[in-house]
């Protein structure tokens, strides 16, 4: 059996690939065929072709689809306090992969300072469909124009220490509305500097 992998995947394969088997007459054989997905592969479906050969000639071809999923979904829970009052930022992780995930979350505030976890920055046993929240102490209290703030959020897998999620400009969302008063509708946004996104 020889595999035809998507373009650029050959370089990611590290181990020996299975090759030759003897199939009994009227029999069947289950054979695992390991395929390593390169880092940075965009989620989606990929076609892999298998050429089944006998004495150097292809006598059958089978195509299979491999689905690449995100390891997890990461979001910031919208806050219900102003930036001056905000003391805790919650990171929500949702398992989206059939593989159980364990890892570490790192959050840097708008000033680049690391946010300390309230209890822990590690998680383990995150299965598909599981949702967990992790709280981090918020220390940045300087109001920005239009209350636009972003954090650098990264998740590293525990077993491999590889980065499995990174967003350097994840926006902080607010469940707040700023009441406007004495606003002139003149095309100038100067009076709206304290509005929430």
GROMACS .gro file of C-alpha atoms in nm:
model
  197
    1UNK     CA    1   0.000   0.000   0.000
    2UNK     CA    2   0.126   0.347  -0.088
    3UNK     CA    3  -0.042   0.664   0.034
    4UNK     CA    4  -0.092   0.981  -0.169
    5UNK     CA    5  -0.102   1.261   0.089
    6UNK     CA    6  -0.211   1.623   0.044
    7UNK     CA    7   0.059   1.859  -0.082
    8UNK     CA    8   0.318   1.941   0.181
    9UNK     CA    9   0.223   1.659   0.418
   10UNK     CA   10   0.507   1.423   0.322
   11UNK     CA   11   0.762   1.621   0.521
   12UNK     CA   12   0.558   1.577   0.843
   13UNK     CA   13   0.569   1.197   0.829
   14UNK     CA   14   0.835   1.073   1.069
   15UNK     CA   15   0.797   0.700   1.119
   16UNK     CA   16   0.813   0.411   0.875
   17UNK     CA   17   0.488   0.365   0.686
   18UNK     CA   18   0.329   0.020   0.664
   19UNK     CA   19   0.402  -0.148   0.335
   20UNK     CA   20   0.346  -0.516   0.259
   21UNK     CA   21   0.092  -0.771   0.382
   22UNK     CA   22  -0.030  -1.112   0.281
   23UNK     CA   23  -0.405  -1.128   0.244
   24UNK     CA   24  -0.560  -1.475   0.278
   25UNK     CA   25  -0.800  -1.591   0.007
   26UNK     CA   26  -1.155  -1.471   0.074
   27UNK     CA   27  -1.020  -1.304   0.388
   28UNK     CA   28  -0.985  -0.952   0.521
   29UNK     CA   29  -0.721  -0.762   0.710
   30UNK     CA   30  -0.744  -0.448   0.925
   31UNK     CA   31  -0.428  -0.241   0.895
   32UNK     CA   32  -0.364   0.087   1.083
   33UNK     CA   33  -0.194   0.346   0.865
   34UNK     CA   34  -0.055   0.638   1.069
   35UNK     CA   35  -0.076   0.983   0.910
   36UNK     CA   36   0.071   1.286   1.088
   37UNK     CA   37  -0.103   1.615   1.015
   38UNK     CA   38   0.150   1.901   0.977
   39UNK     CA   39   0.139   2.179   1.234
   40UNK     CA   40  -0.054   2.483   1.118
   41UNK     CA   41  -0.287   2.282   0.893
   42UNK     CA   42  -0.616   2.467   0.849
   43UNK     CA   43  -0.915   2.273   0.977
   44UNK     CA   44  -1.125   2.103   0.713
   45UNK     CA   45  -1.146   1.781   0.512
   46UNK     CA   46  -0.851   1.641   0.322
   47UNK     CA   47  -0.839   1.360   0.066
   48UNK     CA   48  -0.588   1.081   0.107
   49UNK     CA   49  -0.547   0.820  -0.166
   50UNK     CA   50  -0.421   0.468  -0.109
   51UNK     CA   51  -0.277   0.272  -0.400
   52UNK     CA   52  -0.298  -0.102  -0.346
   53UNK     CA   53  -0.021  -0.269  -0.541
   54UNK     CA   54   0.067  -0.622  -0.640
   55UNK     CA   55   0.406  -0.707  -0.789
   56UNK     CA   56   0.479  -0.338  -0.854
   57UNK     CA   57   0.152  -0.254  -1.034
   58UNK     CA   58  -0.148  -0.069  -0.895
   59UNK     CA   59  -0.453  -0.292  -0.904
   60UNK     CA   60  -0.688  -0.088  -0.682
   61UNK     CA   61  -0.715   0.263  -0.541
   62UNK     CA   62  -0.909   0.373  -0.235
   63UNK     CA   63  -0.976   0.733  -0.137
   64UNK     CA   64  -1.053   0.836   0.218
   65UNK     CA   65  -1.129   1.170   0.380
   66UNK     CA   66  -0.946   1.289   0.687
   67UNK     CA   67  -1.112   1.561   0.894
   68UNK     CA   68  -0.879   1.804   1.072
   69UNK     CA   69  -1.046   1.966   1.372
   70UNK     CA   70  -0.948   2.248   1.603
   71UNK     CA   71  -0.814   2.103   1.926
   72UNK     CA   72  -1.030   2.339   2.125
   73UNK     CA   73  -1.236   2.654   2.103
   74UNK     CA   74  -1.110   2.948   2.309
   75UNK     CA   75  -1.299   3.266   2.397
   76UNK     CA   76  -1.307   3.538   2.659
   77UNK     CA   77  -1.628   3.555   2.859
   78UNK     CA   78  -1.778   3.907   2.813
   79UNK     CA   79  -1.725   4.121   3.123
   80UNK     CA   80  -1.993   4.313   3.312
   81UNK     CA   81  -1.767   4.574   3.474
   82UNK     CA   82  -1.588   4.880   3.343
   83UNK     CA   83  -1.212   4.853   3.286
   84UNK     CA   84  -1.151   5.047   3.610
   85UNK     CA   85  -1.364   4.798   3.810
   86UNK     CA   86  -1.256   4.481   3.628
   87UNK     CA   87  -1.064   4.244   3.854
   88UNK     CA   88  -1.105   3.901   3.690
   89UNK     CA   89  -1.097   3.794   3.325
   90UNK     CA   90  -1.242   3.450   3.242
   91UNK     CA   91  -1.106   3.233   2.962
   92UNK     CA   92  -1.352   2.969   2.839
   93UNK     CA   93  -1.223   2.651   2.678
   94UNK     CA   94  -1.450   2.414   2.485
   95UNK     CA   95  -1.333   2.073   2.370
   96UNK     CA   96  -1.388   2.035   1.995
   97UNK     CA   97  -1.160   1.742   1.915
   98UNK     CA   98  -1.217   1.372   1.964
   99UNK     CA   99  -0.875   1.366   2.133
  100UNK     CA  100  -0.872   1.456   2.504
  101UNK     CA  101  -0.674   1.773   2.571
  102UNK     CA  102  -0.457   1.886   2.861
  103UNK     CA  103  -0.249   2.200   2.871
  104UNK     CA  104  -0.162   2.543   3.005
  105UNK     CA  105  -0.319   2.883   2.935
  106UNK     CA  106  -0.111   3.201   2.923
  107UNK     CA  107  -0.272   3.547   2.911
  108UNK     CA  108  -0.094   3.881   2.867
  109UNK     CA  109  -0.283   4.204   2.924
  110UNK     CA  110  -0.288   4.511   2.696
  111UNK     CA  111   0.038   4.631   2.855
  112UNK     CA  112   0.212   4.297   2.786
  113UNK     CA  113   0.215   4.193   3.154
  114UNK     CA  114   0.132   3.831   3.233
  115UNK     CA  115  -0.200   3.784   3.410
  116UNK     CA  116  -0.175   3.555   3.712
  117UNK     CA  117  -0.430   3.275   3.740
  118UNK     CA  118  -0.682   3.300   4.026
  119UNK     CA  119  -0.642   2.927   4.099
  120UNK     CA  120  -0.453   2.756   3.814
  121UNK     CA  121  -0.349   2.807   3.453
  122UNK     CA  122  -0.349   2.432   3.378
  123UNK     CA  123  -0.631   2.207   3.260
  124UNK     CA  124  -0.657   1.836   3.190
  125UNK     CA  125  -0.902   1.578   3.059
  126UNK     CA  126  -1.089   1.823   2.830
  127UNK     CA  127  -1.310   1.603   2.612
  128UNK     CA  128  -1.518   1.695   2.309
  129UNK     CA  129  -1.815   1.902   2.428
  130UNK     CA  130  -1.665   1.980   2.771
  131UNK     CA  131  -1.655   2.347   2.874
  132UNK     CA  132  -1.431   2.489   3.145
  133UNK     CA  133  -1.365   2.843   3.267
  134UNK     CA  134  -1.032   2.967   3.395
  135UNK     CA  135  -1.006   3.297   3.583
  136UNK     CA  136  -0.710   3.535   3.564
  137UNK     CA  137  -0.642   3.843   3.779
  138UNK     CA  138  -0.692   4.159   3.570
  139UNK     CA  139  -0.450   4.438   3.661
  140UNK     CA  140  -0.487   4.683   3.370
  141UNK     CA  141  -0.719   4.977   3.456
  142UNK     CA  142  -0.629   5.254   3.212
  143UNK     CA  143  -0.930   5.350   3.001
  144UNK     CA  144  -0.869   5.340   2.627
  145UNK     CA  145  -1.065   5.522   2.357
  146UNK     CA  146  -1.391   5.342   2.281
  147UNK     CA  147  -1.303   5.086   2.551
  148UNK     CA  148  -1.108   4.874   2.304
  149UNK     CA  149  -0.868   4.634   2.477
  150UNK     CA  150  -0.705   4.315   2.360
  151UNK     CA  151  -0.506   4.037   2.523
  152UNK     CA  152  -0.244   3.792   2.397
  153UNK     CA  153  -0.386   3.448   2.473
  154UNK     CA  154  -0.197   3.123   2.417
  155UNK     CA  155  -0.268   2.758   2.496
  156UNK     CA  156   0.013   2.502   2.503
  157UNK     CA  157  -0.050   2.128   2.506
  158UNK     CA  158   0.085   1.954   2.816
  159UNK     CA  159   0.222   1.636   2.656
  160UNK     CA  160   0.412   1.797   2.368
  161UNK     CA  161   0.455   2.157   2.496
  162UNK     CA  162   0.337   2.262   2.149
  163UNK     CA  163   0.121   2.568   2.101
  164UNK     CA  164  -0.232   2.458   2.006
  165UNK     CA  165  -0.397   2.802   2.013
  166UNK     CA  166  -0.271   3.160   1.989
  167UNK     CA  167  -0.442   3.493   1.936
  168UNK     CA  168  -0.221   3.794   1.999
  169UNK     CA  169  -0.511   4.042   1.966
  170UNK     CA  170  -0.813   3.874   2.125
  171UNK     CA  171  -1.060   4.152   2.209
  172UNK     CA  172  -1.210   4.195   2.555
  173UNK     CA  173  -1.587   4.210   2.512
  174UNK     CA  174  -1.828   4.399   2.736
  175UNK     CA  175  -2.189   4.333   2.832
  176UNK     CA  176  -2.227   4.702   2.910
  177UNK     CA  177  -2.390   5.001   2.745
  178UNK     CA  178  -2.275   5.358   2.799
  179UNK     CA  179  -2.563   5.601   2.833
  180UNK     CA  180  -2.507   5.899   2.607
  181UNK     CA  181  -2.589   6.255   2.709
  182UNK     CA  182  -2.536   6.590   2.533
  183UNK     CA  183  -2.419   6.424   2.211
  184UNK     CA  184  -2.422   6.629   1.893
  185UNK     CA  185  -2.482   6.434   1.574
  186UNK     CA  186  -2.217   6.606   1.364
  187UNK     CA  187  -2.001   6.321   1.233
  188UNK     CA  188  -1.741   6.366   1.507
  189UNK     CA  189  -1.684   6.072   1.737
  190UNK     CA  190  -1.512   6.282   2.004
  191UNK     CA  191  -1.807   6.261   2.242
  192UNK     CA  192  -1.822   5.879   2.205
  193UNK     CA  193  -1.475   5.800   2.343
  194UNK     CA  194  -1.626   5.629   2.650
  195UNK     CA  195  -1.863   5.408   2.446
  196UNK     CA  196  -1.826   5.031   2.461
  197UNK     CA  197  -1.758   4.832   2.144
   0.00000   0.00000   0.00000
